[in-house]
CSV table of C-alpha atoms (C1' of nucleotides) in Angstrom, one decimal:
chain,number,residue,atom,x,y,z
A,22,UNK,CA,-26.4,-8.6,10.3
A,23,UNK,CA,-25.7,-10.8,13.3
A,24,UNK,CA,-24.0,-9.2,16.3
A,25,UNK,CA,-21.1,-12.5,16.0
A,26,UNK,CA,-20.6,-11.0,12.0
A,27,UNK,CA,-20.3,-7.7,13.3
A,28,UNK,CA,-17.7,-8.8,15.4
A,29,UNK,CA,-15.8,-10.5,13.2
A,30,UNK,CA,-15.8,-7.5,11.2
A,31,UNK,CA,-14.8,-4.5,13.6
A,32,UNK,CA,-12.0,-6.9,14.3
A,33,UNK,CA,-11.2,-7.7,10.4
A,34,UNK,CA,-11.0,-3.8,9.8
A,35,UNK,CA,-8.5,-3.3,12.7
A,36,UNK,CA,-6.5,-6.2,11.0
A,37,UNK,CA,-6.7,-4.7,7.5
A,38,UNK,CA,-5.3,-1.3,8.6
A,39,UNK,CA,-2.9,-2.9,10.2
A,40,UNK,CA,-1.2,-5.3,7.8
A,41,UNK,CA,-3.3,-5.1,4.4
A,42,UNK,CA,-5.7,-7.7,3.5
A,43,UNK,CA,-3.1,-10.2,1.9
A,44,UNK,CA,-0.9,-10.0,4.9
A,45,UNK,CA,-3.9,-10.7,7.4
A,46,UNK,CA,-4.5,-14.2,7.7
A,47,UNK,CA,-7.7,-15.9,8.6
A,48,UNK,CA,-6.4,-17.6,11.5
A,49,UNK,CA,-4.9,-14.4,13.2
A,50,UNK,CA,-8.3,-12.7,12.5
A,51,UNK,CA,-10.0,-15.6,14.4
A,52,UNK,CA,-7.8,-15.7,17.4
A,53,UNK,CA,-7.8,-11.9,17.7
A,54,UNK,CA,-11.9,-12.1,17.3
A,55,UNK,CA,-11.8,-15.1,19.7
A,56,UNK,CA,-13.6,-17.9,17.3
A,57,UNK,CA,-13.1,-20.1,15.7
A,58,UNK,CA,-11.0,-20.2,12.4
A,59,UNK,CA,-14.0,-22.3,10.2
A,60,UNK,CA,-16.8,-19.3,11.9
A,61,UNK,CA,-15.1,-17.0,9.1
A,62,UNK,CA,-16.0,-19.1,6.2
A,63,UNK,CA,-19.0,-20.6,8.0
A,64,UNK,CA,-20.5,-16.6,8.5
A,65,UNK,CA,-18.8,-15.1,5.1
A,66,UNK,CA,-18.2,-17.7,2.4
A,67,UNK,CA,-14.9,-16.5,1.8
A,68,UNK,CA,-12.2,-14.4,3.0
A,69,UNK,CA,-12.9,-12.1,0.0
A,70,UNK,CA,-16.6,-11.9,1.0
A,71,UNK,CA,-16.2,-11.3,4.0
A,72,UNK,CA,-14.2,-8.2,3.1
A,73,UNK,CA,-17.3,-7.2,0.5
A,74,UNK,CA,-19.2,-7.6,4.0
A,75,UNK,CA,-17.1,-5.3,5.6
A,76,UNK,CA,-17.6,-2.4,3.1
A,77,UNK,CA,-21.3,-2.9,3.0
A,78,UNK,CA,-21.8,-2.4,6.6
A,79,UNK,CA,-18.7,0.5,7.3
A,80,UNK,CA,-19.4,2.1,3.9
A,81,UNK,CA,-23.3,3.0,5.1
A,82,UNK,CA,-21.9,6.2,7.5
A,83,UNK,CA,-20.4,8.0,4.2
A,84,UNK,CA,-23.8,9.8,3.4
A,85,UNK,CA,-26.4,11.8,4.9
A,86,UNK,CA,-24.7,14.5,6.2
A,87,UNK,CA,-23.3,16.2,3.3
A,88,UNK,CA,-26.2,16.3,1.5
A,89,UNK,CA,-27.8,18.7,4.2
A,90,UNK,CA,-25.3,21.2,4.0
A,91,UNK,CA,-25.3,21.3,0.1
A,92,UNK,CA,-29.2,22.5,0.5
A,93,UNK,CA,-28.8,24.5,3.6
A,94,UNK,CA,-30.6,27.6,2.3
A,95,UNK,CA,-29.7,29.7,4.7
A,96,UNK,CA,-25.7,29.8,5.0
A,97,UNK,CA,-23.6,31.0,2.5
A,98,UNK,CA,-21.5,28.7,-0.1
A,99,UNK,CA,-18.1,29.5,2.3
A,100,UNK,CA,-19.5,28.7,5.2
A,101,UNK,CA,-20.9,25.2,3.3
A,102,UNK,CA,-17.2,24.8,2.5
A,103,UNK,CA,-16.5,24.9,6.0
A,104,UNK,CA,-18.9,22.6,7.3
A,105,UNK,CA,-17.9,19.9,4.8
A,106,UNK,CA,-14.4,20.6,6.2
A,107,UNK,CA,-15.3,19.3,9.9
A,108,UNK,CA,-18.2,17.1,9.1
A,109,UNK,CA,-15.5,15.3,6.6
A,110,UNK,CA,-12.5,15.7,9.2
A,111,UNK,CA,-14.9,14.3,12.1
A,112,UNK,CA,-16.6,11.3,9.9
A,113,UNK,CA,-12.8,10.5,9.3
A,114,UNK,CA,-10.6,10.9,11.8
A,115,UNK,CA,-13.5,8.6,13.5
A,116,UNK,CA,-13.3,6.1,10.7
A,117,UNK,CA,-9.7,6.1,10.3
A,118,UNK,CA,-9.1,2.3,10.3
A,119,UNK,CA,-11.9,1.4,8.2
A,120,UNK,CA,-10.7,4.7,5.8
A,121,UNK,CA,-6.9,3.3,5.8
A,122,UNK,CA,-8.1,-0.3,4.1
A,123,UNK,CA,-10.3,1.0,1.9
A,124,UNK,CA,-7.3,3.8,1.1
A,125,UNK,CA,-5.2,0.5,0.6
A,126,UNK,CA,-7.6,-1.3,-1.9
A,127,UNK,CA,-8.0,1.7,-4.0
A,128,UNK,CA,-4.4,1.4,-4.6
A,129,UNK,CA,-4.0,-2.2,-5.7
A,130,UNK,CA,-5.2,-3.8,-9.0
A,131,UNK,CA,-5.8,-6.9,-7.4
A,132,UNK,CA,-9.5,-7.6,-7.4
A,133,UNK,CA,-10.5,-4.9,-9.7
A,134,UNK,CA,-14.6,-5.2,-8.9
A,135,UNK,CA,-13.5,-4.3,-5.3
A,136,UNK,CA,-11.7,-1.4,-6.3
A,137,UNK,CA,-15.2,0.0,-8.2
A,138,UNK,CA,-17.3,-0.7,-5.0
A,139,UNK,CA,-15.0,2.0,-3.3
A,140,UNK,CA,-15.2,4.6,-6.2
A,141,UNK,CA,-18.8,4.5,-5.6
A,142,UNK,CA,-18.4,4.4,-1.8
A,143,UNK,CA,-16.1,7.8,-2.1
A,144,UNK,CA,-17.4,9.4,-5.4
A,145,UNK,CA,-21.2,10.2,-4.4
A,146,UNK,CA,-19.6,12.4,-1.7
A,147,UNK,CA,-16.8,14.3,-3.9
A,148,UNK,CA,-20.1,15.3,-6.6
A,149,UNK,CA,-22.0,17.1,-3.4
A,150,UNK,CA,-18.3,19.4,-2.7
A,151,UNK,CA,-18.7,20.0,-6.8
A,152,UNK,CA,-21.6,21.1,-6.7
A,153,UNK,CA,-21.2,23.3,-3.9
A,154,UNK,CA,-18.1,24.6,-5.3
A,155,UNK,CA,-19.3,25.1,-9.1
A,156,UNK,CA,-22.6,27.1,-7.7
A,157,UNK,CA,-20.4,29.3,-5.8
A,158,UNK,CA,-18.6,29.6,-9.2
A,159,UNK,CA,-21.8,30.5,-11.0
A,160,UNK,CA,-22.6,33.0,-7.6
A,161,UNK,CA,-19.8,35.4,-8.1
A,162,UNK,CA,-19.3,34.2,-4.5
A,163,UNK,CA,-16.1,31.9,-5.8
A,164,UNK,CA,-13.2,32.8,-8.1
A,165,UNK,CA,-13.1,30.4,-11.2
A,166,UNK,CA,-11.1,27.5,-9.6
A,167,UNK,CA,-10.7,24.3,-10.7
A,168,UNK,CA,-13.1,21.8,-8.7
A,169,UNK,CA,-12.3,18.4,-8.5
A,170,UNK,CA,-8.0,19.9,-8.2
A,171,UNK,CA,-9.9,21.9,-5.2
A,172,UNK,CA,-11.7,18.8,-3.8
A,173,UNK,CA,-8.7,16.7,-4.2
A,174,UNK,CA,-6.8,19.5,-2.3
A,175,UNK,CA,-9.5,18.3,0.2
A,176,UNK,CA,-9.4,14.8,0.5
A,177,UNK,CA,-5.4,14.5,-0.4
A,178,UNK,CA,-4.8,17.2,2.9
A,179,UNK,CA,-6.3,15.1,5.5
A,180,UNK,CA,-5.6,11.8,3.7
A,181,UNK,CA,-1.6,12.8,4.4
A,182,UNK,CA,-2.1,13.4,7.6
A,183,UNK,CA,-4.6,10.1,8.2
A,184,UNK,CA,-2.8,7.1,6.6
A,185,UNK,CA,0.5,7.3,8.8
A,186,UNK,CA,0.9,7.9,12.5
A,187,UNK,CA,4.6,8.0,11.9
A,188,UNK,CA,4.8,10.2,9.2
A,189,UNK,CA,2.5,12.5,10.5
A,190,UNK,CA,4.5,12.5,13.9
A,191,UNK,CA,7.7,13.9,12.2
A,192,UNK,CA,5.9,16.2,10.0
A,193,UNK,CA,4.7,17.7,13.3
A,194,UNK,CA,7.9,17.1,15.7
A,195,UNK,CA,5.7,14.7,17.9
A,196,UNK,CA,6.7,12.2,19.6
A,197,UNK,CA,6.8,8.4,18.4
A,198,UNK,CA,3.4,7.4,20.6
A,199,UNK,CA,1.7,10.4,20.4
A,200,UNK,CA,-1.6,9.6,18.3
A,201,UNK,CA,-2.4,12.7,16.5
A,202,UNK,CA,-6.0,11.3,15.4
A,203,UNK,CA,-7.3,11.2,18.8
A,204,UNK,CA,-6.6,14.5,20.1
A,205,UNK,CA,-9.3,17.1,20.1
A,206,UNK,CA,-6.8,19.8,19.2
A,207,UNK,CA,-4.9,18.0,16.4
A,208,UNK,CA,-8.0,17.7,14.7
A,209,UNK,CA,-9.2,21.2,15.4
A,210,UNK,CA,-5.8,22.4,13.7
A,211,UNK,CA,-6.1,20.4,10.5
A,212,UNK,CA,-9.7,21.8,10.0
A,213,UNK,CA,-8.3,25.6,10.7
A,214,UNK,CA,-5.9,25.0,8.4
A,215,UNK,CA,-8.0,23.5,5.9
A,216,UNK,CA,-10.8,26.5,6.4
A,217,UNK,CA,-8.5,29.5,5.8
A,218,UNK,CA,-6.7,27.9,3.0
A,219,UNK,CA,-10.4,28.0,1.2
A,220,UNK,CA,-11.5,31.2,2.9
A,221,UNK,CA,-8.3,32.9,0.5
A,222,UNK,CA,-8.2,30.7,-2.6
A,223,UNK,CA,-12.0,30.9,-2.9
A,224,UNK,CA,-13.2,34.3,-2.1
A,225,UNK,CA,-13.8,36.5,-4.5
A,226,UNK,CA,-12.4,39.3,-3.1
A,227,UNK,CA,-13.9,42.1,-5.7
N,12,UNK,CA,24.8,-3.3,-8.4
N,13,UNK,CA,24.7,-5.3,-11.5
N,14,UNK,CA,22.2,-5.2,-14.6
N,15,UNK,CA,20.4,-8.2,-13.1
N,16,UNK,CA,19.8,-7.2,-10.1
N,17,UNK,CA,18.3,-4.0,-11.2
N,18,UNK,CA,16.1,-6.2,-13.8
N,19,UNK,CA,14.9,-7.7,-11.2
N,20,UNK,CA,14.3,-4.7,-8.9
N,21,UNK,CA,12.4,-2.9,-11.7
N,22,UNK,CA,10.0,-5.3,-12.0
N,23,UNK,CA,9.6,-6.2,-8.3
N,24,UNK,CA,8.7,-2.1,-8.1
N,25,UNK,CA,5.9,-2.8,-11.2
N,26,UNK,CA,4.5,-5.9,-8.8
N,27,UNK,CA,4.8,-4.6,-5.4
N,28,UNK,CA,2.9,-1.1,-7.0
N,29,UNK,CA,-0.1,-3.1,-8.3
N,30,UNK,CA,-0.4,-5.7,-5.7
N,31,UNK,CA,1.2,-4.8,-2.7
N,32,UNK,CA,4.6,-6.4,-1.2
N,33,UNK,CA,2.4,-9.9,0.3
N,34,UNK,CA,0.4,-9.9,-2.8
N,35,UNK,CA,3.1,-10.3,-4.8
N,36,UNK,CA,5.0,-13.7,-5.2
N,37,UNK,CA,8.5,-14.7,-6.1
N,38,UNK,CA,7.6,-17.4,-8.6
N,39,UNK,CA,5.2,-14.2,-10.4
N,40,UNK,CA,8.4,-11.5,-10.2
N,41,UNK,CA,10.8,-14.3,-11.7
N,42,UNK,CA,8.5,-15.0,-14.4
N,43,UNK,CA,7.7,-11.3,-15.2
N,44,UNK,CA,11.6,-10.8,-14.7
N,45,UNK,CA,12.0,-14.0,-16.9
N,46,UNK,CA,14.4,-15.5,-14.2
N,47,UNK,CA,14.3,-18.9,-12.4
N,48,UNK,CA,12.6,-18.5,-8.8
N,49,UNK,CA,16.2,-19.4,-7.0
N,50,UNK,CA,17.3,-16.3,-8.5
N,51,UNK,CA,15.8,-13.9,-6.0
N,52,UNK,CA,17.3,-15.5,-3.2
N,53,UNK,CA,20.3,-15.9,-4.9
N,54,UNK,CA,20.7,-12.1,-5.1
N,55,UNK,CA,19.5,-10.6,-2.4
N,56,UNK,CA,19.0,-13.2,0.3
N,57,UNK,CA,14.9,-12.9,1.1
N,58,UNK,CA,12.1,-11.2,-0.3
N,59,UNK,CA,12.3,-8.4,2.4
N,60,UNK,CA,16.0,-7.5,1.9
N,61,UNK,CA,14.9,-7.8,-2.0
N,62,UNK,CA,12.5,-4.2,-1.0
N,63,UNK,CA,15.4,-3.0,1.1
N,64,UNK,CA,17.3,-3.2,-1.8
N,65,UNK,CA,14.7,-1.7,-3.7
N,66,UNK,CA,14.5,1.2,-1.5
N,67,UNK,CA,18.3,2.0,-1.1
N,68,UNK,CA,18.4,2.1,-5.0
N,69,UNK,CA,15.4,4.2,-6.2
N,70,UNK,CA,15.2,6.7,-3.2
N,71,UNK,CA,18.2,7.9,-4.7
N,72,UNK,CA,16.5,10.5,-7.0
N,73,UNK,CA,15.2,12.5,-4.3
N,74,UNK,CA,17.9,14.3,-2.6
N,75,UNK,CA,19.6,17.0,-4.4
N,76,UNK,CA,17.3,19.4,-6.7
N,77,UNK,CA,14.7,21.3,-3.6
N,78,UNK,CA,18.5,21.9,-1.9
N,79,UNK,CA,19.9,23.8,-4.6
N,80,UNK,CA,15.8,25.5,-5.0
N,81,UNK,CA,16.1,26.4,-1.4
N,82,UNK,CA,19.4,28.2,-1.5
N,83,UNK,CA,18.9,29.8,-4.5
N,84,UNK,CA,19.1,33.6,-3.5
N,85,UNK,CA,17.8,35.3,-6.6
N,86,UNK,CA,14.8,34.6,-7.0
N,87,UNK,CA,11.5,35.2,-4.7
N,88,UNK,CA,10.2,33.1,-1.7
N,89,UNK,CA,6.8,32.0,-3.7
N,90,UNK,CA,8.9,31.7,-6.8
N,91,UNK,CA,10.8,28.9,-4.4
N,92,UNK,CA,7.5,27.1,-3.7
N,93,UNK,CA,6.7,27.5,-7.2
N,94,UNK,CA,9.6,25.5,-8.3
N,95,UNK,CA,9.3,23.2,-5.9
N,96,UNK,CA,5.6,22.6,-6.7
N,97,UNK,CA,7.1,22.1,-10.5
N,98,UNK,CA,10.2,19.5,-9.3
N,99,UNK,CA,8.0,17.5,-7.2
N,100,UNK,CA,5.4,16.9,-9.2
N,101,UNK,CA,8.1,16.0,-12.2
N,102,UNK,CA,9.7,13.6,-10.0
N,103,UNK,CA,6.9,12.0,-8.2
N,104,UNK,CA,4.8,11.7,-11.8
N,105,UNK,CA,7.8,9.8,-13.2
N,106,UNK,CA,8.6,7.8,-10.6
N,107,UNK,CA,5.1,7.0,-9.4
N,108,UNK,CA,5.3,3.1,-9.2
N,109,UNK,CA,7.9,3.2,-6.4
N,110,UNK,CA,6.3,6.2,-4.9
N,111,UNK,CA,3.0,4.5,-4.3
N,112,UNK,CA,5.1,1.3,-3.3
N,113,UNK,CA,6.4,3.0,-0.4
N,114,UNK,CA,3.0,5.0,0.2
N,115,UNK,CA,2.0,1.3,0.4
N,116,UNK,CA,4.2,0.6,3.4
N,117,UNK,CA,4.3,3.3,5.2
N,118,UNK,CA,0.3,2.7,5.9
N,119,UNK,CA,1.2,-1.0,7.1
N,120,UNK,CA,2.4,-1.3,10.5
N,121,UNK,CA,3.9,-4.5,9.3
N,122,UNK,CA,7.7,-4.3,9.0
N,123,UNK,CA,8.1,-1.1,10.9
N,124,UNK,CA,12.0,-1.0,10.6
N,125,UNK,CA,11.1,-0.2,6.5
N,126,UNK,CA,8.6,2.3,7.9
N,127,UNK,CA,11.5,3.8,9.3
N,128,UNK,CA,13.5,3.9,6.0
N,129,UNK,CA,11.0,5.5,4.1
N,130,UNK,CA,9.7,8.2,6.9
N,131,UNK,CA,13.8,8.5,6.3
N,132,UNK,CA,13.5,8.9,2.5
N,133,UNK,CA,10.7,11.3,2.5
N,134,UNK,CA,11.5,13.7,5.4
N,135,UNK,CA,14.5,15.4,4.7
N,136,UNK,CA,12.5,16.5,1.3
N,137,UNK,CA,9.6,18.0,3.8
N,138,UNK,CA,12.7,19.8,5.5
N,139,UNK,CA,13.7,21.9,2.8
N,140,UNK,CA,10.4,23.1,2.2
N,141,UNK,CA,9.6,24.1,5.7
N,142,UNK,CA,12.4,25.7,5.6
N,143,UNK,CA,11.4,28.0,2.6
N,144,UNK,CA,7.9,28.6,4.0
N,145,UNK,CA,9.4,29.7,7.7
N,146,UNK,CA,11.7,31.9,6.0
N,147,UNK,CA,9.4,33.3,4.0
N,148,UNK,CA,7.1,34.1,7.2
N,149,UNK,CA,10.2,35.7,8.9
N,150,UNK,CA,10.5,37.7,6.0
N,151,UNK,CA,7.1,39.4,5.8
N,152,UNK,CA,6.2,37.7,2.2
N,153,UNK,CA,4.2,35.2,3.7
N,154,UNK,CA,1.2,35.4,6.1
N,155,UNK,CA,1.7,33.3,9.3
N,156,UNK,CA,0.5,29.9,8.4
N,157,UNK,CA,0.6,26.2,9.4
N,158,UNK,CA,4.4,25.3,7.9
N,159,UNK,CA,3.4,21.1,8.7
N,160,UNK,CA,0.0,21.5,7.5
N,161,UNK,CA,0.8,23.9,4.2
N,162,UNK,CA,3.2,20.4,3.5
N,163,UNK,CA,0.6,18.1,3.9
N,164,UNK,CA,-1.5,19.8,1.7
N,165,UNK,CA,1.2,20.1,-1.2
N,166,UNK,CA,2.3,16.4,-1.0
N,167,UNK,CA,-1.4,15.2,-0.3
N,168,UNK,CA,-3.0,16.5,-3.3
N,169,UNK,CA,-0.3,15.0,-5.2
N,170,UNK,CA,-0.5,11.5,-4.0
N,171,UNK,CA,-4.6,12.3,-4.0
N,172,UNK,CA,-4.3,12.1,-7.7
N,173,UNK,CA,-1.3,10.0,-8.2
N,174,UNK,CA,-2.6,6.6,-5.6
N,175,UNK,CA,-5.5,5.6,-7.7
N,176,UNK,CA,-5.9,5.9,-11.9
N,177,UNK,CA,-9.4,4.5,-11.5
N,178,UNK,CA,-10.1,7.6,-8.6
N,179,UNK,CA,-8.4,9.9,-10.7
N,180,UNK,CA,-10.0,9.6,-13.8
N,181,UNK,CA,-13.8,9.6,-12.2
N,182,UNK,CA,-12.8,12.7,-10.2
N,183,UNK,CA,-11.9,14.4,-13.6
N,184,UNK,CA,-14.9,12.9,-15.6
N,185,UNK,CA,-12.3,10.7,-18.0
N,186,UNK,CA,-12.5,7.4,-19.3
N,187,UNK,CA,-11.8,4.7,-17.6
N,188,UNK,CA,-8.6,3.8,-20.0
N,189,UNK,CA,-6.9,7.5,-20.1
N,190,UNK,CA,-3.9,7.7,-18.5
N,191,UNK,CA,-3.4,11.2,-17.0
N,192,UNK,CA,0.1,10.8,-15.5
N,193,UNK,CA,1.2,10.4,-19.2
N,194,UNK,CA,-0.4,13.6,-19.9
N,195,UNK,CA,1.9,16.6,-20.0
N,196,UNK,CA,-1.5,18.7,-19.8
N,197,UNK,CA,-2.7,17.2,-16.6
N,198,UNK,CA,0.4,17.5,-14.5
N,199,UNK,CA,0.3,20.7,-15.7
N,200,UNK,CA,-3.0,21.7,-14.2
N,201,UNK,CA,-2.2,20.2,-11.3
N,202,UNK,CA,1.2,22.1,-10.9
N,203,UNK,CA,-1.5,25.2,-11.6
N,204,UNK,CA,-3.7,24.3,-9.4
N,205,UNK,CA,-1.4,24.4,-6.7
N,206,UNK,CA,1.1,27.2,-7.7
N,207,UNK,CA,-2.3,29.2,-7.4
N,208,UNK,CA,-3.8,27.8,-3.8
N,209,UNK,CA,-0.5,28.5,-2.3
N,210,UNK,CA,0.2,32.2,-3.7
N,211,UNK,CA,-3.5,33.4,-2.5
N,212,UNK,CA,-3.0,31.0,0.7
N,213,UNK,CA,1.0,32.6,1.6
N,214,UNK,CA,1.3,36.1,-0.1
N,215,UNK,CA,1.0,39.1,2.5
N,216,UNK,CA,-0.7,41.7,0.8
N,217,UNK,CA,0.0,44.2,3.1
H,28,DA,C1',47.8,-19.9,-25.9
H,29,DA,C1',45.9,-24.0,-24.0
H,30,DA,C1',44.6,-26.5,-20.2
H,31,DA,C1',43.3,-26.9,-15.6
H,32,DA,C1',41.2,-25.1,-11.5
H,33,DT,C1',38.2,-22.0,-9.4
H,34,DT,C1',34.3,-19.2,-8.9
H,35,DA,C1',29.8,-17.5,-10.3
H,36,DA,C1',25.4,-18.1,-12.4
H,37,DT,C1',21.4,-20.9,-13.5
H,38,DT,C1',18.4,-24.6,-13.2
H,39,DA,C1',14.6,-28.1,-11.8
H,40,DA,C1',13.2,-30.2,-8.0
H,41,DA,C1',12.1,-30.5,-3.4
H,42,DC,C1',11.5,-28.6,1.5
H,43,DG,C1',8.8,-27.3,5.3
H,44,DT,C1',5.3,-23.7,6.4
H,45,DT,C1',1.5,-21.2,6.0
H,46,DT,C1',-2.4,-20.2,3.4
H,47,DG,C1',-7.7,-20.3,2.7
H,48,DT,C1',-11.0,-23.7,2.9
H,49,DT,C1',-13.7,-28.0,4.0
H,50,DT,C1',-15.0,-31.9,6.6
H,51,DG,C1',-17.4,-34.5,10.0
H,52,DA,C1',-18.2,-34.9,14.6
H,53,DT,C1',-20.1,-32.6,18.7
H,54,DA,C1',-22.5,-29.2,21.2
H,55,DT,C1',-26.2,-25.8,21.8
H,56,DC,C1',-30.6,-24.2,21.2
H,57,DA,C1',-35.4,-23.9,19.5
P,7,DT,C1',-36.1,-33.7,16.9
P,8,DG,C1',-34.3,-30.5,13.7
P,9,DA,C1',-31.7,-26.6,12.8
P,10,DT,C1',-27.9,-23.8,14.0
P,11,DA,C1',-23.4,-23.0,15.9
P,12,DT,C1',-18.8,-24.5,17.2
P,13,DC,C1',-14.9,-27.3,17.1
P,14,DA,C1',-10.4,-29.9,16.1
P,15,DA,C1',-8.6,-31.9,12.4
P,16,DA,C1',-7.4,-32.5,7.8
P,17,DC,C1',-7.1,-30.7,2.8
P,18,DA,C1',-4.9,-29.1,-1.3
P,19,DA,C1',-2.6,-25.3,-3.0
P,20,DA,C1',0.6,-21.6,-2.7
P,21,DC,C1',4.1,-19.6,-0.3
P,22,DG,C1',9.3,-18.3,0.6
P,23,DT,C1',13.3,-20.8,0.6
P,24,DT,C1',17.0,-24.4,0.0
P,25,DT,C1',19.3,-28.0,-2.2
P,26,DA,C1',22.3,-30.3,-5.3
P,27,DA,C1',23.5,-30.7,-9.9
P,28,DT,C1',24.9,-28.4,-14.2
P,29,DT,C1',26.5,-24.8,-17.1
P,30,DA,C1',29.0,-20.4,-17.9
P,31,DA,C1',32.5,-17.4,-16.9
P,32,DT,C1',36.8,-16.2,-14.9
P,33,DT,C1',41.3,-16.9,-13.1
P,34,DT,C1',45.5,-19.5,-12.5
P,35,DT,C1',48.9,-22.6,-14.0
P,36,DT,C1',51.5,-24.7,-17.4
DNA sequence: AAAAATTAATTAAACGTTTGTTTGATATCA
DNA sequence: TGATATCAAACAAACGTTTAATTAATTTTT
């Protein structure tokens, strides 16, 4: 991947958040990325491809890091709850823009084959949170809950606060221009929240 | 509002759900509404005051049932978050085509002025609820939690498994053709699933 | 009640823009 | 010299919208 594609991209994903894929045109994207408007389809192909670009190269951060906590040996299955809860808040709070368009085509039924690519962007990491969850189950360590409810509990929580800056400003009596996603504390407060809520519906307090 | 123009807005809330307000055409609403393509214009001037339209009519069923929930003096501050749990899911399971219409928009920073219509639509509901949790605090039946955060968690494991069938139905280990918000059973759990997160997250057992 | 006049609804066609994409010429670099 | 990159310009198609003519419905007048 050239560093011009790159480019192109980081400034496509900014774009897509913004206004959707349909309502991004090829000519703002190349004005905003400063090229020309023929370096798209001379670089991508298409518009569409170059969106299939743009989740090959943003969709590598997802894994890794998950992984290692789900065979951590040494830490107990609530503290790997908890870890998934700031290593998932931190990967994407950071991610936010490229999260929102991919949050955006799941949504649509236009260009179904897109819409699998992102389930198997996003699934891969909701099985590790199973699995952690459905051992605990089998430990005694977890009461019998029902996983993938629990892991869309997960997901849905920070998703709400994620996909709009206004929304999220109300809920929380902010201000119109305060952005929520870039404060330390904001973040901090989401994964509290998110952590205690687990610590008591998890425990098996026996 | 006459017959036609809510024909016309019913389907424009079928198109705009599965392909997003740019994605969808006049000439494809008039043939799915089997009118002529002057039609739309002739009724509501533009294809933007068409979704204002839209909005004014279906946000309609929002307002009304959490009020009546919230004042509701005989009965228990969990059992109020249990109903409301029950109502909202009912509601937002039926009307799930416009609700992820306007879940659409309000991620697009195109069009703010609708941004500000639907933040308009949806707070007053988050509100009510705040105002049950608070009290309940106050009261000594709950423990001292996040009040914004318990909200975001309620609505955004709704819209978790309401945004995306295709999501949805991997998450749960379905097939790809099962319909789950058509399944009494599965709204069901979900209503479970939460009634249960939120009385080990707010009782006090003190 | 019938006829005339007026308003509303519907249509096919066209309008001007914008869209994604392609072309062919020119510049840059190896 | 040959390949790659960049450009302004043009392309056809699709877009939201408007027009002008026609039909349907409603109201007014006789």
């Amino acid at each position: 991947m050239t560093d011009k594609k790159e480019h192109i991209i980081n400034h496509a994903v900014e774009l897509f958040a913004e206004k959707g894929f349909e309502g991004t045109s090829i000519r703002d994207l190349a004005t905003k990325a400063g090229v020309n408007v023929a370096m798209v389809n001379y670089y991508f192909g298409s518009k569409e491809k170059l969106f299939e670009s743009m989740l090959a190269l943003k969709s590598s951060y997802t894994r890794g890091v998950l992984d290692e906590i789900a065979k951590n040996k040494s830490i107990s299955d609530i503290e790997k709850i908890e870890l998934v809860i700031d290593s998932h808040i931190n990967k994407l709070f950071l991610n936010r823009k490229f999260h929102r368009v991919i949050h955006q085509e799941l949504m649509l039924s236009k260009r179904e084959s897109l819409q699998q690519a992102i389930v198997d962007i996003l699934y891969p990491n909701s099985l590790i949170i199973r699995g952690i969850i459905e051992t605990g189950i089998k430990n005694g360590s977890f009461k019998k809950v029902d996983p993938p409810l629990v892991i869309a509990t997960l997901t849905g929580t920070i998703n709400q606060v994620l996909l709009s800056k206004k929304m999220c400003n109300k809920l929380l009596n902010k201000e119109e221009d305060y952005v929520p996603y870039e404060d330390a504390k904001f973040s901090k407060r989401v994964a509290d929240h998110l952590k205690q809520l687990m610590r008591s519906y998890l425990l098996n307090h026996s």
